[in-house]
Amino acid sequence: MSAPPVSDAPTPFDAAWREEAGAGLDADGLALLDRAVAWAEPRFEGQHALTGEPLAGHGAGVVRVLAALQTDAATRAAALLAALPTDLMAPAPSLRNDPIAAAFGAEVARLVQGAWALLRLGVVARQASDAAAESGSQKEMQRKMLLAMAADLRIVLMRLASRLRSLRWHAESKTPCSTAFARETLDLYAPLANRLGIWQIKWEMEDLAFRFLEPEKYKQIARLLEEKRVEREAFIAGAIERLQAALAKSGVQAEVSGRPKHIYSIWNKMRIKRLDFSQMYDLRALRIIVDDVRACYTALGMVHEMWTPISEEFDDYISRPKPNGYRSLHTVVADDDGRPFEVQIRTREMHQFAEYGMAAHWRYKEAGAKGGQVAASSEYDRQLAWMRQLLAWNADVEGGEPAAPAAKPASGKGRHAAAAPAHTDERIYVLTPQARVIELPAGATPVDFAYHLHTDLGHRCRGARVDGQMVPLQTRLSTGQTVEIISAKSGGPSRDWLNPQLGFLASPRARAKVRMWFNAIELQQRITQGQALVEKELQRLGKTAVNLEQLAQNLGFARADDLYVAAAKEEFSLRQIDTLFQQPAPAAEPQPAALRHASAGSAEKSGKSGVLVVGVGSLLTQLARCCRPAPPDAIAGFVTRGRGVSIHRCDCHSYQALAAREPERVIEVAWGETSDTFYPVDISVRAHDRSGLLRDLSEVFARLRLNVVGVNTQSRQSLAHMVFTVEVRGGESLSRALDALAEVPGVSSAVRR
């Protein structure tokens, strides 16, 4: 705050202000407001905001706005005191040490502290350095956070009134308003006023912010409106006279008036619907206010009798209210010259809500028999609960979720509260150091915050700063706090984090990520342990050259890792490996008719793989049996010791393990001339075992003229697993074979291994 020289300007707290600011208050309320003025006025003297606005005038203007919204005395007094200069970055004092609490009580002090907390949030958000903080979803998150920070929603009203007063001052004093300030108003505060249903504030905010953001467009629309003003006013006066006479003749008590059109909404509609100003049908508009809903529909019928209705432009927001509770009948009719104009019809209660939204129904006190005021906490609690539910439900509707079923209104006047859910989940909203808003469950800790940002950051989280202070990792976060994570370069989570009694994690999502980390560590340990056991058994049997992947499949496992895990968990007996090798040769197994020796053009028999090693085709190469590559597979070479270059598919697990262990032996290879060469590939077929299954599969290979050079079959509990080694020329013939095999009755899958 700056302190320019004291001027001789008159005080803003004069008799006219007192009458306007105290409207609707009882003697006690007026006394509280007078005490707030007496306490604050000397402290305001000579104090100006950074924009140059006198703080005394700001406070007086905010109270005027709140008086128009019919708020209680505590809100008006707190709004005046919240305009006093203060250090926003200093921590809020306890109520015991707060001079405002000592002078005005805990309720007013809490409202003032809440207003300052929201101001602090605005300062932090404006200093954001993260591009994501400027996105649309982040703006919506900031609105939610602003609401969540206000334990009492009167604080939100105070903030909206303060922003509106600042905009009015810029307009009245012709002081330039910053683009960022106006943009923040359109992005954050106007949508918030809309959500609360306070359209009077919303429209004025939008018009003023638009005036500062787009002055030329604002002036252009204002000029166009002015040019047609006389003609428009003459038409509206004539239409009002006709309507009032017709309604009175029918016995309908009604107030008929012209409806003001706001410049920002005109521009927005022109922009969204790509309309010219001359195409705007609702520049001329009437509003009819009647006593009850029945009269609304009676008036609608009379309007449609007097003028020609445009059917596709009729909206019944009485039977189907808008998500924020707005109710009215909207119709568009054409006058005698065929020019359309809009008519809105609503009850007085609907009109009150349309002007002031929820604020029109906030009754913190009820009048007593002699005009005194008595507390109505149950009514206040019902209204507060309903408003919170409406806010959450409105957010759900905007997000595309189905609306909740209708619930009973909170009070007799709350008929528009027709769709609040039974309950809402508690959430908190905290900030990153770059001012990006993060939504977390209530009770969340810095560890939850870290896992929300990134799983790896959560694993490496070792400490945290909250609002610049080091805190334990079990600290429960609160809405509005700024959280910074201190992480190690490597490492993982602690098992203590999974203990719910220690309070490290509140989010099920974060807890699942920690559990996955330890499950992965445990799995890797079991794989290593089981592999050692299997390799030791194979060494004992003298079978060290066995393909472990093939061995695992012969034992009924999908992969070698599954075999290792089963061995480590003692769910698999290593004796079964010995039994497998001692089985007689599969001579008793009927051979399929298609089984033959490798053809003369086979890459295995001829030794000509058609693979070029770094562009050279004369080097010794061999196709790896673990993955059996064939054109057009992506391939890679591995230089073996004494057996030339082994050719693997790039996705082969064995190759990837070899390459990771000895990357210097990896060599670049590519397919050369392969048109005359047959390549063996393994096809894995899983099916329900039945009589004649092997014969039917063999007939497929015979029909496609594919040479089957090897078969391995296994059956367990009526399930058959067969691996066919088939010679193919390329990917096309392999695809045809897989499709044909999948159509054989009983086959559940046919894939290349």
Short mmCIF file of C-alpha atoms in Angstrom, two decimals, residues 529-693:
data_model
loop_
_atom_site.label_atom_id
_atom_site.label_comp_id
_atom_site.label_asym_id
_atom_site.label_seq_id
_atom_site.Cartn_x
_atom_site.Cartn_y
_atom_site.Cartn_z
CA GLN A 529 15.45 -66.55 -6.95
CA GLY A 530 13.38 -68.90 -9.13
CA GLN A 531 15.74 -68.57 -12.12
CA ALA A 532 18.64 -69.61 -9.92
CA LEU A 533 16.71 -72.70 -8.75
CA VAL A 534 15.71 -73.72 -12.31
CA GLU A 535 19.22 -73.22 -13.71
CA LYS A 536 20.70 -75.21 -10.83
CA GLU A 537 18.30 -78.09 -11.58
CA LEU A 538 19.15 -77.98 -15.30
CA GLN A 539 22.86 -78.00 -14.44
CA ARG A 540 22.28 -81.10 -12.31
CA LEU A 541 20.53 -82.76 -15.26
CA GLY A 542 23.25 -81.69 -17.72
CA LYS A 543 20.76 -79.71 -19.81
CA THR A 544 22.36 -76.25 -19.68
CA ALA A 545 21.80 -75.54 -23.41
CA VAL A 546 18.00 -75.72 -23.13
CA ASN A 547 15.89 -72.79 -24.40
CA LEU A 548 14.31 -71.59 -21.14
CA GLU A 549 11.32 -69.97 -22.82
CA GLN A 550 10.58 -73.24 -24.69
CA LEU A 551 11.07 -75.21 -21.48
CA ALA A 552 8.59 -73.00 -19.62
CA GLN A 553 5.96 -73.46 -22.33
CA ASN A 554 6.49 -77.23 -22.36
CA LEU A 555 5.82 -77.16 -18.62
CA GLY A 556 2.56 -75.21 -19.13
CA PHE A 557 3.75 -71.66 -18.41
CA ALA A 558 3.29 -68.75 -20.76
CA ARG A 559 6.76 -67.29 -20.06
CA ALA A 560 9.94 -68.27 -18.34
CA ASP A 561 9.36 -65.59 -15.68
CA ASP A 562 6.12 -67.35 -14.67
CA LEU A 563 8.05 -70.58 -14.22
CA TYR A 564 10.65 -68.80 -12.05
CA VAL A 565 8.00 -67.21 -9.83
CA ALA A 566 6.21 -70.55 -9.35
CA ALA A 567 9.52 -72.22 -8.45
CA ALA A 568 10.43 -69.48 -5.97
CA LYS A 569 7.01 -69.67 -4.30
CA GLU A 570 7.31 -73.49 -4.17
CA GLU A 571 4.14 -73.81 -6.23
CA PHE A 572 6.05 -75.89 -8.79
CA SER A 573 8.15 -78.97 -8.16
CA LEU A 574 11.53 -78.97 -9.89
CA ARG A 575 11.18 -82.73 -10.32
CA GLN A 576 8.75 -82.02 -13.17
CA ILE A 577 11.72 -80.75 -15.21
CA ASP A 578 13.44 -84.14 -14.83
CA THR A 579 10.16 -85.90 -15.70
CA LEU A 580 9.81 -83.79 -18.86
CA PHE A 581 13.24 -84.81 -20.15
CA GLN A 582 12.63 -88.49 -19.34
CA GLN A 583 9.38 -88.62 -21.38
CA PRO A 584 9.62 -90.93 -24.43
CA ALA A 585 9.94 -89.30 -27.85
CA PRO A 586 6.54 -88.23 -29.17
CA ALA A 587 6.43 -91.17 -31.58
CA ALA A 588 3.09 -92.27 -30.21
CA GLU A 589 1.65 -88.86 -30.98
CA PRO A 590 -0.05 -89.09 -34.39
CA GLN A 591 1.86 -86.85 -36.78
CA PRO A 592 -0.15 -84.42 -38.85
CA ALA A 593 -0.33 -85.13 -42.51
CA ALA A 594 1.37 -81.84 -43.30
CA LEU A 595 4.56 -82.62 -41.28
CA ARG A 596 7.55 -82.81 -43.65
CA HIS A 597 11.27 -82.26 -43.73
CA ALA A 598 12.56 -78.76 -44.27
CA SER A 599 12.31 -77.72 -47.92
CA ALA A 600 15.35 -77.14 -50.09
CA GLY A 601 14.72 -73.39 -50.05
CA SER A 602 14.52 -73.25 -46.26
CA ALA A 603 16.76 -70.66 -44.63
CA GLU A 604 17.75 -73.23 -41.98
CA LYS A 605 18.68 -75.97 -44.50
CA SER A 606 20.35 -73.81 -47.13
CA GLY A 607 22.07 -71.48 -44.66
CA LYS A 608 21.00 -68.51 -46.81
CA SER A 609 19.03 -66.22 -44.52
CA GLY A 610 18.83 -63.31 -46.97
CA VAL A 611 20.07 -60.96 -44.24
CA LEU A 612 22.62 -58.22 -44.97
CA VAL A 613 24.99 -57.39 -42.13
CA VAL A 614 25.75 -53.65 -42.29
CA GLY A 615 24.87 -53.87 -46.00
CA VAL A 616 27.08 -56.95 -46.65
CA GLY A 617 25.46 -60.27 -47.53
CA SER A 618 28.44 -62.67 -47.43
CA LEU A 619 28.91 -62.87 -43.66
CA LEU A 620 27.89 -65.97 -41.72
CA THR A 621 24.41 -65.47 -40.24
CA GLN A 622 21.87 -67.68 -38.53
CA LEU A 623 18.25 -67.10 -37.62
CA ALA A 624 17.73 -67.29 -33.84
CA ARG A 625 15.41 -70.11 -32.82
CA CYS A 626 14.16 -68.24 -29.76
CA CYS A 627 12.12 -65.82 -31.87
CA ARG A 628 12.43 -67.19 -35.46
CA PRO A 629 12.53 -63.91 -37.47
CA ALA A 630 11.02 -63.74 -40.94
CA PRO A 631 10.43 -60.90 -43.41
CA PRO A 632 9.19 -58.23 -42.86
CA ASP A 633 9.98 -58.38 -39.10
CA ALA A 634 12.16 -55.62 -37.64
CA ILE A 635 15.45 -57.43 -36.95
CA ALA A 636 18.74 -56.88 -35.15
CA GLY A 637 22.04 -58.80 -35.12
CA PHE A 638 24.14 -60.07 -32.24
CA VAL A 639 27.74 -61.21 -32.85
CA THR A 640 28.15 -64.65 -31.27
CA ARG A 641 31.42 -66.37 -30.37
CA GLY A 642 32.32 -68.64 -33.27
CA ARG A 643 28.85 -68.91 -34.87
CA GLY A 644 28.72 -65.68 -36.81
CA VAL A 645 25.87 -63.20 -36.43
CA SER A 646 22.67 -64.38 -34.75
CA ILE A 647 19.59 -62.67 -36.22
CA HIS A 648 16.76 -61.84 -33.79
CA ARG A 649 13.48 -59.99 -33.92
CA CYS A 650 13.87 -56.59 -32.26
CA ASP A 651 11.15 -57.45 -29.71
CA CYS A 652 12.79 -60.76 -28.73
CA HIS A 653 13.26 -60.98 -24.96
CA SER A 654 16.45 -63.03 -25.30
CA TYR A 655 17.97 -60.48 -27.68
CA GLN A 656 17.02 -57.58 -25.41
CA ALA A 657 18.68 -59.31 -22.47
CA LEU A 658 21.85 -60.01 -24.54
CA ALA A 659 21.95 -56.45 -25.85
CA ALA A 660 21.58 -55.02 -22.36
CA ARG A 661 24.39 -57.23 -21.07
CA GLU A 662 26.82 -56.74 -23.99
CA PRO A 663 25.70 -53.78 -26.13
CA GLU A 664 29.05 -53.63 -27.96
CA ARG A 665 28.20 -56.90 -29.76
CA VAL A 666 24.96 -55.56 -31.30
CA ILE A 667 25.29 -55.02 -35.05
CA GLU A 668 23.01 -53.44 -37.64
CA VAL A 669 21.30 -55.88 -40.04
CA ALA A 670 18.58 -55.69 -42.70
CA TRP A 671 16.65 -58.03 -45.00
CA GLY A 672 18.18 -58.44 -48.45
CA GLU A 673 16.81 -60.63 -51.27
CA THR A 674 14.27 -62.97 -49.61
CA SER A 675 11.78 -63.81 -52.35
CA ASP A 676 13.08 -67.39 -52.93
CA THR A 677 13.62 -68.31 -49.28
CA PHE A 678 11.31 -70.06 -46.80
CA TYR A 679 11.53 -68.99 -43.15
CA PRO A 680 10.47 -71.18 -40.22
CA VAL A 681 8.11 -69.50 -37.75
CA ASP A 682 6.43 -70.86 -34.62
CA ILE A 683 2.63 -70.66 -34.42
CA SER A 684 1.05 -71.19 -30.99
CA VAL A 685 -2.49 -72.60 -31.03
CA ARG A 686 -4.63 -72.93 -27.90
CA ALA A 687 -7.91 -74.85 -28.11
CA HIS A 688 -10.38 -77.04 -26.29
CA ASP A 689 -9.08 -80.58 -26.74
CA ARG A 690 -11.31 -82.82 -28.84
CA SER A 691 -11.10 -85.77 -31.14
CA GLY A 692 -9.79 -84.84 -34.62
CA LEU A 693 -8.46 -81.42 -33.57
#
